[in-house]
Short mmCIF file of C-alpha atoms and ligand atoms in Angstrom, two decimals:
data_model
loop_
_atom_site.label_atom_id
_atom_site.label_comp_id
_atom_site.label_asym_id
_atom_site.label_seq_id
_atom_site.Cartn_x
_atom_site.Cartn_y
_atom_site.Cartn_z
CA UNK A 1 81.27 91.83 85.97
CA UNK A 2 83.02 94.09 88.69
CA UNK A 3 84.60 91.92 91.08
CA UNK A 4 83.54 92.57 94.87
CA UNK A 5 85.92 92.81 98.06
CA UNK A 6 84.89 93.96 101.77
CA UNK A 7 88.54 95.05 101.51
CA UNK A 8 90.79 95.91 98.75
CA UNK A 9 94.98 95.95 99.90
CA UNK A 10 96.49 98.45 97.14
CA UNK A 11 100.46 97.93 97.55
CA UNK A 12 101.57 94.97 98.92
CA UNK A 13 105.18 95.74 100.82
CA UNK A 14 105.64 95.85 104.68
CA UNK A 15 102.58 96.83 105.58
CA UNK A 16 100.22 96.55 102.93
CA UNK A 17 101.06 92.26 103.07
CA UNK A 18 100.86 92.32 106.98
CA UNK A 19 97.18 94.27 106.64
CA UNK A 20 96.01 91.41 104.02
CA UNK A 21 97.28 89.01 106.57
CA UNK A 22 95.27 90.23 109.56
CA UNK A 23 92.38 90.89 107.19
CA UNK A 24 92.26 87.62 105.71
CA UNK A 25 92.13 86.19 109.24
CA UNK A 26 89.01 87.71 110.04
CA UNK A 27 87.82 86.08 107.24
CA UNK A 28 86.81 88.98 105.21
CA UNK A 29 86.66 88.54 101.62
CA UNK A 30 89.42 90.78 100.79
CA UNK A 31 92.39 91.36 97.85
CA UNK A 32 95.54 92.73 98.22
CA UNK A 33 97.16 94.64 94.56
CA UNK A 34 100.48 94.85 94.31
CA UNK A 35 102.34 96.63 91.23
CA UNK A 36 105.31 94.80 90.96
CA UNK A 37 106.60 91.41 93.54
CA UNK A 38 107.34 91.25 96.97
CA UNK A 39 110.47 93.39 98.50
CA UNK A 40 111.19 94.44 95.35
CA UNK A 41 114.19 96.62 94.28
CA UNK A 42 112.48 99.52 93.98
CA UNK A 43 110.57 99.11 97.52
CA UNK A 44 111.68 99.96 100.96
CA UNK A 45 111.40 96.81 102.32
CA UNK A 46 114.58 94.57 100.71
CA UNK A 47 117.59 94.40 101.54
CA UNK A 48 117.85 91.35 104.29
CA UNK A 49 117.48 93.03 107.39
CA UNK A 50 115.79 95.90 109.37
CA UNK A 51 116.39 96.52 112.65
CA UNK A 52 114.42 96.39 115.55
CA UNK A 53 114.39 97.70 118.98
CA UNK A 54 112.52 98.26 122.17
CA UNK A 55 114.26 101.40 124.26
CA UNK A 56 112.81 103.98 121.40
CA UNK A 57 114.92 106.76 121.61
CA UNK A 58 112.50 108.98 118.74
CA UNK A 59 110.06 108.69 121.71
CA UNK A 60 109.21 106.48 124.63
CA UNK A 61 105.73 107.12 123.32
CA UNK A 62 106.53 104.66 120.53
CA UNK A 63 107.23 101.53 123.14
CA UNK A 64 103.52 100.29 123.44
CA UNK A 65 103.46 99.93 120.25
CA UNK A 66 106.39 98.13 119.67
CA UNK A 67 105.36 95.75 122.52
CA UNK A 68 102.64 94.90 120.91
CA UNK A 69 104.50 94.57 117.48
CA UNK A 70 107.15 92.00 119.62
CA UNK A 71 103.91 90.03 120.31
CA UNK A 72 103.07 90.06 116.99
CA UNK A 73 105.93 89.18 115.28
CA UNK A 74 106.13 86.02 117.67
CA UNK A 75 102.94 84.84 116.89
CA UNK A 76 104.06 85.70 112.90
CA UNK A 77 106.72 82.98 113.73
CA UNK A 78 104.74 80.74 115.55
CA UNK A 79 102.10 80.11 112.40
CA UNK A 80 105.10 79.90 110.08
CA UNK A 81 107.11 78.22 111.95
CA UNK A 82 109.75 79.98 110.93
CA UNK A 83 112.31 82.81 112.52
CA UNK A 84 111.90 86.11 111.25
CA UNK A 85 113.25 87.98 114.16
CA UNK A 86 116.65 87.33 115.47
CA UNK A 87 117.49 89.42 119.27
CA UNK A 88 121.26 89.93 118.48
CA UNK A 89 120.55 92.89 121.17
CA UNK A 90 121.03 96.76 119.73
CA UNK A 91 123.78 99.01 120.96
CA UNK A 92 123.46 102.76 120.80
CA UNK A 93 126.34 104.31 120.74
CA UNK A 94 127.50 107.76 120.74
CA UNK A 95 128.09 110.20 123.42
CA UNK A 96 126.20 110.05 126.84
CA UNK A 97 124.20 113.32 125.94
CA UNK A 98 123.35 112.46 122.31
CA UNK A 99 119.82 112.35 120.61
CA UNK A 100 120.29 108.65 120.69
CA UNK A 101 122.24 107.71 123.76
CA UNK A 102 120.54 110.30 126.04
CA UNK A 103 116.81 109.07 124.28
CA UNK A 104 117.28 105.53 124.60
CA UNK A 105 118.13 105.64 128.14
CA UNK A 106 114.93 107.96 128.91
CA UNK A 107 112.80 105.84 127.32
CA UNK A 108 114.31 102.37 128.80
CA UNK A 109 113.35 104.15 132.18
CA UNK A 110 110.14 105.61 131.55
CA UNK A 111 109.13 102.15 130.91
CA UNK A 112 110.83 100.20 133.17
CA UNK A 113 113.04 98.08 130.13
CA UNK A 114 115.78 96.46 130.65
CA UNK A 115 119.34 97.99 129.37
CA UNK A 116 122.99 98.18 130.44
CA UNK A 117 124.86 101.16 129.59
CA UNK A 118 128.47 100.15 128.84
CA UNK A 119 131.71 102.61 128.69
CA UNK A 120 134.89 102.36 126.29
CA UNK A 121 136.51 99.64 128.17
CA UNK A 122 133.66 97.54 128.80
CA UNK A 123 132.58 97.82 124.87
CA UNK A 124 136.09 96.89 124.26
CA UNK A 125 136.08 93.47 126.20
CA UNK A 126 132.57 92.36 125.24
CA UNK A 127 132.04 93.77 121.77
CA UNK A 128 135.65 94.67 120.57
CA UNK A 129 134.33 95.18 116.75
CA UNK A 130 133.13 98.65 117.96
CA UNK A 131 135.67 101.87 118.11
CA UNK A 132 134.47 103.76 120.60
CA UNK A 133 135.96 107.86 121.41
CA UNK A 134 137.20 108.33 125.31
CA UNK A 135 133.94 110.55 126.05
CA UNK A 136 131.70 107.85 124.32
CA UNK A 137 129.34 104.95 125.72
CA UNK A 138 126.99 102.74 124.07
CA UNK A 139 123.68 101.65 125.53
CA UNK A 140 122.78 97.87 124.80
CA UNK A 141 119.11 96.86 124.60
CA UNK A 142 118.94 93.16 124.87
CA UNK A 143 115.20 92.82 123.24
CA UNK A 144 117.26 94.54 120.09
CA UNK A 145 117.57 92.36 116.68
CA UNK A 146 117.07 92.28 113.24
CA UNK A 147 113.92 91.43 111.22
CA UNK A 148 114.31 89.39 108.04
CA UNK A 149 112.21 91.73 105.86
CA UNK A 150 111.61 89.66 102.76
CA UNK A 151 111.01 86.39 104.86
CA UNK A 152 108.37 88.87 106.86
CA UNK A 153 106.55 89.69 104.03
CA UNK A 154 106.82 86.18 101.99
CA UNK A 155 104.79 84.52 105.42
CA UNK A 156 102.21 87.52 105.52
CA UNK A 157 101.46 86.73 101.90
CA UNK A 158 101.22 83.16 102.72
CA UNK A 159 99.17 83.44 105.18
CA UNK A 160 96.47 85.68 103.46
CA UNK A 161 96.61 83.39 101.16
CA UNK A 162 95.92 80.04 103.15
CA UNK A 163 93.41 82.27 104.81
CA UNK A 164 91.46 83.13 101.87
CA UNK A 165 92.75 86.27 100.02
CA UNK A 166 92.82 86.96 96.45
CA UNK A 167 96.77 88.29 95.59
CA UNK A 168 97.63 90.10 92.37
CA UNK A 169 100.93 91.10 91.11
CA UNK A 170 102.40 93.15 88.49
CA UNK A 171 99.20 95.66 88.58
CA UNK A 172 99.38 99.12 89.39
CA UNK A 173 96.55 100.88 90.88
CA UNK A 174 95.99 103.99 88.41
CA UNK A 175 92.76 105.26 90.38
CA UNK A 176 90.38 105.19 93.34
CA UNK A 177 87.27 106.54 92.46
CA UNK A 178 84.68 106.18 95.51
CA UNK A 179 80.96 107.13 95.27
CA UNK A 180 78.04 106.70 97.33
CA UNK A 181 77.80 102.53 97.55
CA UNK A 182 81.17 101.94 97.96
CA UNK A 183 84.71 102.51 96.34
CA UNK A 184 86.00 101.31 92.82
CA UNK A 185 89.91 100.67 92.07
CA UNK A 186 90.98 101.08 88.62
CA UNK A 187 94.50 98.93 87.13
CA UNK A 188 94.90 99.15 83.80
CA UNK A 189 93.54 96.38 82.65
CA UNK A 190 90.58 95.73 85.97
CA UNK A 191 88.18 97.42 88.11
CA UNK A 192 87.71 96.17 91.33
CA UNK A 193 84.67 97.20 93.83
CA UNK A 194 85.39 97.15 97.73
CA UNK A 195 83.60 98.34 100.68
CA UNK A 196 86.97 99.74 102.09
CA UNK A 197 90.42 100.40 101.06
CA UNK A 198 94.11 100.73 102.20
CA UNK A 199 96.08 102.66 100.78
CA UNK A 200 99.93 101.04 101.60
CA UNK A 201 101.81 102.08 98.61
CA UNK A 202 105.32 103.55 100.08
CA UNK A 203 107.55 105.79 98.21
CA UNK A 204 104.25 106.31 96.09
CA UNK A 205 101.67 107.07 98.39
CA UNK A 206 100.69 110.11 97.02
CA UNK A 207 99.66 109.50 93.71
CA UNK A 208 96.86 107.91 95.19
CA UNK A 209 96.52 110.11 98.09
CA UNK A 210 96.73 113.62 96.63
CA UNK A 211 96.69 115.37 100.19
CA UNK A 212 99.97 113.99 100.95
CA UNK A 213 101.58 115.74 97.96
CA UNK A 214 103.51 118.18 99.56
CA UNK A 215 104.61 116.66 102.46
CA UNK A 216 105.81 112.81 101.38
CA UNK A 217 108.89 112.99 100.37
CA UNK A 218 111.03 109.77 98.33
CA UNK A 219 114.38 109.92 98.89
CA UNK A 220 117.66 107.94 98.61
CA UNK A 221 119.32 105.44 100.56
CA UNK A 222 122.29 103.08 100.32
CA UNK A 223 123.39 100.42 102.33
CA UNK A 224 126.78 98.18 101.56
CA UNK A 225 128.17 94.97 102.55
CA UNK A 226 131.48 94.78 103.39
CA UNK A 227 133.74 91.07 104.15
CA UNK A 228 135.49 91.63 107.67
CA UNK A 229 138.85 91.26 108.59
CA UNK A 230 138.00 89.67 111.98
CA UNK A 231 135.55 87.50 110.79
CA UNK A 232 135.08 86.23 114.78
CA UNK A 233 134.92 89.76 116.03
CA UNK A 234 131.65 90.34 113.78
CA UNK A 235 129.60 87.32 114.39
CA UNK A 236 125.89 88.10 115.71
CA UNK A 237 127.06 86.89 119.27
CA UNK A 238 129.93 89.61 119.39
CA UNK A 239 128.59 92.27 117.48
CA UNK A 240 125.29 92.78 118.09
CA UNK A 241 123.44 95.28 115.31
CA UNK A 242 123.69 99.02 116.02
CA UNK A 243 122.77 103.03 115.79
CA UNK A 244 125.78 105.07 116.28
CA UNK A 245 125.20 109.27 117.08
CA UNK A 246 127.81 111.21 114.92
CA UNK A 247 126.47 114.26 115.91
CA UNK A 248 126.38 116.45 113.11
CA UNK A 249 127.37 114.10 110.98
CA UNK A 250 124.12 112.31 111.23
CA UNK A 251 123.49 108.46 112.65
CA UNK A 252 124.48 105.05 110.86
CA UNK A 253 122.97 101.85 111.64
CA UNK A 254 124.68 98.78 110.96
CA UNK A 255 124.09 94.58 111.15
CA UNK A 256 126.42 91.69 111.97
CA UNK A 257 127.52 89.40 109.53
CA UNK A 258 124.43 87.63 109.07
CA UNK A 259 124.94 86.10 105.58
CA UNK A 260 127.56 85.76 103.31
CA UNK A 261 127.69 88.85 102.53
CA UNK A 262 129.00 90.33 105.53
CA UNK A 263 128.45 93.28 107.46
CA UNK A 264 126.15 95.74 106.93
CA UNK A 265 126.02 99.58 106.96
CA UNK A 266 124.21 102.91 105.94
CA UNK A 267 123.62 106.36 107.54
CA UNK A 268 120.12 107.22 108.17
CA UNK A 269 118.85 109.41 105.67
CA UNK A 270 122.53 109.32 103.63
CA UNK A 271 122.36 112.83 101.77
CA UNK A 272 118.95 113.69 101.75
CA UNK A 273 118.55 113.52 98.01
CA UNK A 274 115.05 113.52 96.67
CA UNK A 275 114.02 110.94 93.89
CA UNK A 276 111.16 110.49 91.82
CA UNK A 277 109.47 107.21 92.55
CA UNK A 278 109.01 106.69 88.80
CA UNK A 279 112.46 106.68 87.36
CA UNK A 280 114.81 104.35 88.27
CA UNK A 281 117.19 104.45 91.62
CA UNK A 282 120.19 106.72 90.57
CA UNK A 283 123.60 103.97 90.54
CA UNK A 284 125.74 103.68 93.57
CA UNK A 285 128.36 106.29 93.23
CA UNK A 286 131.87 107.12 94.53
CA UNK A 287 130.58 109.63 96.81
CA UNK A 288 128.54 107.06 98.09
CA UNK A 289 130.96 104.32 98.66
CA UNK A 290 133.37 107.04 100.40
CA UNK A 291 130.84 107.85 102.48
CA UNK A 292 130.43 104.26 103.96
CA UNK A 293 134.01 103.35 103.42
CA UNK A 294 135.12 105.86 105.57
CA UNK A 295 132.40 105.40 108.29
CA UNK A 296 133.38 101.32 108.62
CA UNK A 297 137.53 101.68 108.71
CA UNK A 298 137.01 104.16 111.59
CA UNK A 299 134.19 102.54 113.82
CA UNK A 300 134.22 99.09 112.59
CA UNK A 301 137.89 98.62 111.50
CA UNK A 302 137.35 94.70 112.30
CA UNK A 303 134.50 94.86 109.65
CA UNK A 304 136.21 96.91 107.07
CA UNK A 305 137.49 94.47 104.07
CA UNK A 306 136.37 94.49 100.88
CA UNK A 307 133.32 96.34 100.04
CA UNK A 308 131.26 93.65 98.48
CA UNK A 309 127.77 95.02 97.41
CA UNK A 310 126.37 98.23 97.52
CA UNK A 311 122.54 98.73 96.85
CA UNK A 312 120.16 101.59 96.79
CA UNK A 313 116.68 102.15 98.63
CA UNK A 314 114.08 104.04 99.20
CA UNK A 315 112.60 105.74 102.18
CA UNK A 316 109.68 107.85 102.28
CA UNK A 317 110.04 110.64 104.54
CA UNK A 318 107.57 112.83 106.44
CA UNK A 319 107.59 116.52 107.71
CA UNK A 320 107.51 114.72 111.42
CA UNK A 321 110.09 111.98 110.67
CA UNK A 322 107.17 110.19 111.93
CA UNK A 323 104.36 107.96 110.35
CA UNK A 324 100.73 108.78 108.95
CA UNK A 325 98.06 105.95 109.86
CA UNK A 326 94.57 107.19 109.51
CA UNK A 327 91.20 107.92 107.99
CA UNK A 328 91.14 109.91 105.12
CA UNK A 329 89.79 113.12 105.94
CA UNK A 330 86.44 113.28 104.37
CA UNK A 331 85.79 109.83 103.11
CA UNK A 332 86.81 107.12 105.88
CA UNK A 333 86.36 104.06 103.79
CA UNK A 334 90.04 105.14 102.61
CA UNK A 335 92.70 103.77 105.37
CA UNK A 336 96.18 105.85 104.28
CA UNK A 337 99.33 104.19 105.49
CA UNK A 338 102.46 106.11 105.32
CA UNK A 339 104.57 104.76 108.05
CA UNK A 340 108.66 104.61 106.61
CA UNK A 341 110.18 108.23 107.26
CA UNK A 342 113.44 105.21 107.72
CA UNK A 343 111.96 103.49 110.56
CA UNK A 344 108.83 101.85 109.87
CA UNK A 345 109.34 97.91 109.19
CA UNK A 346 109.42 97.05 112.58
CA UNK A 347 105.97 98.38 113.34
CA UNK A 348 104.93 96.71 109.92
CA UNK A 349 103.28 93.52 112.59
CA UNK A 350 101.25 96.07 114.10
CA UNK A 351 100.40 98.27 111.75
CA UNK A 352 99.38 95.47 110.28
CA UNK A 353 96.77 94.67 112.76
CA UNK A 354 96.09 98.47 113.17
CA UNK A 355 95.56 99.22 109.35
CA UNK A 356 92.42 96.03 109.30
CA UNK A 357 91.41 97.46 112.81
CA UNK A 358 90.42 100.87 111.15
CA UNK A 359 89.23 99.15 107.88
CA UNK A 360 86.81 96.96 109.22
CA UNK A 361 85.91 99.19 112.64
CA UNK A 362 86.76 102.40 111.88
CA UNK A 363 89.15 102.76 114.97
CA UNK A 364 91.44 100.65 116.94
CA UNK A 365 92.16 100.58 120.76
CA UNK A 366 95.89 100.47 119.50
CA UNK A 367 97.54 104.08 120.17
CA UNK A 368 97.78 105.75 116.82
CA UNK A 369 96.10 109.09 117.07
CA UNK A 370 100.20 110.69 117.40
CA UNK A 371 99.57 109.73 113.16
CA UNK A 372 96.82 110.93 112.11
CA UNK A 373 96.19 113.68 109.38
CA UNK A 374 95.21 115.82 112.29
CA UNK A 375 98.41 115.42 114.33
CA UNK A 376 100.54 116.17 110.63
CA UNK A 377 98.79 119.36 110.64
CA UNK A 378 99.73 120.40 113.72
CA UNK A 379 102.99 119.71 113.26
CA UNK A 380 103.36 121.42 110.35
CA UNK A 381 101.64 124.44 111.64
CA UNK A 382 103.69 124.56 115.14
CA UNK A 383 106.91 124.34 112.74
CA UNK A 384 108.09 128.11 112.36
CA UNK A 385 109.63 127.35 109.44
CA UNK A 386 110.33 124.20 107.02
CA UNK A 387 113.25 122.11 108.38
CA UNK A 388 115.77 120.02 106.46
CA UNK A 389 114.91 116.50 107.57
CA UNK A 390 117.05 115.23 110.63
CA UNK A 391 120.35 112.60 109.51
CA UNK A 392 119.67 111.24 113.29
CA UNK A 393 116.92 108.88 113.35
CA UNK A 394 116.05 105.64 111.94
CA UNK A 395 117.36 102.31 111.91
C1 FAD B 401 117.72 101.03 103.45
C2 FAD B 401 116.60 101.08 104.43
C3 FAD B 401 116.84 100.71 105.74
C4 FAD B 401 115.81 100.72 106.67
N1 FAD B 401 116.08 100.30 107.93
C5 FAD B 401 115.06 100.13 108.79
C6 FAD B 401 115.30 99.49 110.03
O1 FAD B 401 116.43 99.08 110.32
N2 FAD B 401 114.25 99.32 110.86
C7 FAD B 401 113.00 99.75 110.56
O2 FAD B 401 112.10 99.57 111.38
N3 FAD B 401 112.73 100.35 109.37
C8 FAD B 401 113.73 100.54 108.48
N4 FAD B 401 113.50 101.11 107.27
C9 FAD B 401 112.14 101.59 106.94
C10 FAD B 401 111.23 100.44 106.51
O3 FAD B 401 111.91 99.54 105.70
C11 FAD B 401 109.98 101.04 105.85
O4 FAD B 401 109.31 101.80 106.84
C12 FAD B 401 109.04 99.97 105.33
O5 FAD B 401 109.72 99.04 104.55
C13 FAD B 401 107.92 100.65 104.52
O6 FAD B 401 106.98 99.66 104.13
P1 FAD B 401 105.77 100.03 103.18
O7 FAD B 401 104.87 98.87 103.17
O8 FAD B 401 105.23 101.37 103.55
O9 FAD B 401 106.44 100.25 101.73
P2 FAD B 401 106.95 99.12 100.71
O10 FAD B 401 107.41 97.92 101.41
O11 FAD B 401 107.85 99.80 99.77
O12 FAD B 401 105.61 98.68 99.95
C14 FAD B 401 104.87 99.52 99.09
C15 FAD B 401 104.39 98.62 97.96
O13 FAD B 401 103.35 99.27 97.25
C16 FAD B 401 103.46 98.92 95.89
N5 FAD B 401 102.75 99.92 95.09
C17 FAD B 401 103.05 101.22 94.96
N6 FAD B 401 102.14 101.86 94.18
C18 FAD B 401 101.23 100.91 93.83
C19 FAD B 401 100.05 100.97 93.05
N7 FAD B 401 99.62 102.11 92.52
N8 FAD B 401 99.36 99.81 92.83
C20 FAD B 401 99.78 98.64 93.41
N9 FAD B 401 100.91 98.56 94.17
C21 FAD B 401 101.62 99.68 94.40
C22 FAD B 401 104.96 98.95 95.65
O14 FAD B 401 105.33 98.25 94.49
C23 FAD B 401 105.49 98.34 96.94
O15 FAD B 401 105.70 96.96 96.82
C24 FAD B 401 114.51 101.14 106.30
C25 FAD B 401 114.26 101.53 104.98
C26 FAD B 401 115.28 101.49 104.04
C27 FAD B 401 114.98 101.88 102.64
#
């Protein structure tokens, strides 16, 4: 016999686990899918940290949200009993007219958050990691940290868990097929029946979702670890994480050394290469490792020993740079959560709550209509013509 589900969770990463969390809460009867393990390799979501910050220089319309994703991941903490966020504070850095200087600061004000904008010789006695050019400043948001991303997800899962979810793992979700009692979800070896169902499946989203074909877009990302030569200089209490503005040569976000590993450090976006979910992440290459080399002995020379690990990702980018939480158009017992384009984990304890909110309501007082299918079209039809995706976001 079918098995039945109010809710079925199909991919069980960032958001999909945090959704099943919420869900489970409720106490719904619902099952989250996922095709492989949690943060796994081929994910977006390992990797140790993600970063987090309040002053959102994309746009200030992002900072209700992320107050509400704060709140969240405290009360994430509380039932674990566990830290999952760590407020290092986030400097922006770059110059005082860049996207991410110049946006940080508008949106700090707009809302009324707290920030200190520091020039060369400030950043020099207080964080003297950081290289800094004469005509640059850095803006530091103290409610800034990092978010341990597989200790995030590991407690969601728990929790669904203790709170009455069914998990599976290592089964892919080959079809949703809904008709006129409810929807059925089809692994290769199960059918499932559910009332409603979330589609959270990252870098793959659309093979389920066919209408976001053309417009989500896998590509590359590598991040590298590198042993510093000041290892005082680069503890969290002297270097706190970071987005740095190269202009044209995109943005790079970077961590403290948390671990053993050391420091941390990609640029957003790296070089825009396109992957195929399916195949395996192409190897860390030279042009790679140049790349970051070259970025760390110039702006972090206190960081810059021996590179110790370099790893790929995965990010799944939209036309917008922004996210897609919504309906499906034309059959609303489908939720469709596409919210990476490099920036997404942070928002994963609200989206969380947002993602059962429209499963089990249909809506949410939470402000999400800037990500709906509606607000994608627009965007795509106010864009005069197709634009390479911006190296100056994320993080
Ligand atoms: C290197 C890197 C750095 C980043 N830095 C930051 C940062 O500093 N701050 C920030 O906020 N964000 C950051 N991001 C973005 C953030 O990590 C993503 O937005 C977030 O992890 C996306 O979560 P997700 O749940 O959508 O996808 P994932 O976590 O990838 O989860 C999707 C899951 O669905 C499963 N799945 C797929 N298809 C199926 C199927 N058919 N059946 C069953 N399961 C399926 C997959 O196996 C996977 O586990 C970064 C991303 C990368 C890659």
């Amino acid at each position: 016999m079918t098995a039945q589900y109010d809710v079925a969770v199909i991919g069980l990463g960032a958001m999909g686990s945090a959704a099943l969390s919420y869900l489970a809460a409720r106490g719904v009867k619902a099952i989250g899918i996922e095709a492989f393990h949690p943060a796994h390799a081929l994910s977006s979501s390992h990797g140790d940290s993600r970063l987090i910050r309040l002053g959102y220089f994309e746009d200030p319309s992002y900072v209700p949200l992320l107050k509400q994703a704060y709140l969240n991941w405290q009360a994430l903490e509380t039932r674990l009993r566990s830290d999952i966020l760590a407020a290092t504070g986030v400097l922006q850095i770059g110059k005082p007219d860049s996207k991410i200087v110049a946006g940080t600061r508008a949106s700090c004000q707009l809302h009324g958050l707290a920030y200190e904008e520091l020039g060369r010789e400030a950043m020099a006695s207080r964080f003297p990691a950081f290289q800094l050019d004469p005509d640059e400043i850095a803006i530091f948001d103290p409610r800034g940290g990092y978010l341990r991303p597989e200790a995030a997800i590991a407690g969601y899962l728990k929790l669904a868990a203790q709170d009455g979810a069914v998990l599976h793992f290592g089964e892919k979700i080959t079809a949703i097929e809904p008709d006129d009692t409810g929807v059925t979800i089809v692994s290769a070896d199960a059918r499932y029946r559910a009332k409603k169902v979330i589609v959270s499946t990252g870098v793959w989203i659309a093979e389920l979702v066919p209408a976001l074909r053309l417009h989500a877009q896998p590509i590359r990302q590598v991040v590298a670890w590198y042993q510093p030569r000041d290892g005082f200089a680069v503890r969290p209490e002297r270097m706190p994480c970071f987005l740095r503005d190269e202009g044209e040569g995109g943005s790079y976000f970077g961590f403290p050394a948390i671990g053993a590993e050391g420091v941390k450090i990609g640029r957003h976006a790296h070089f825009l290469e396109p992957i195929d979910p399916n195949l395996p992440n192409p190897p860390v290459n030279d042009r790679d490792t140049a790349l970051l080399d070259g970025f760390i002995a110039k702006r972090l020379p206190a960081a810059a020993g021996q590179r110790v690990n370099a790893v790929t990702c995965r990010y799944t980018m939209l036309p917008s740079e922004d996210f897609l939480i919504d309906l499906l158009p034309g059959d609303p017992r489908i939720v469709v959560a596409s919210p990476c384009s490099g920036h997404g984990f942070k928002f994963a304890s609200v989206i969380g709550e947002i993602l059962a909110d429209l499963a089990l309501d249909g809506g949410t007082a939470l402000p999400v209509s800037a990500f709906s299918f509606s607000a994608m079209e627009d965007f795509l039809a106010k864009r005069a013509a197709p634009d390479a995706i911006s190296q100056t976001s994320g993080g």
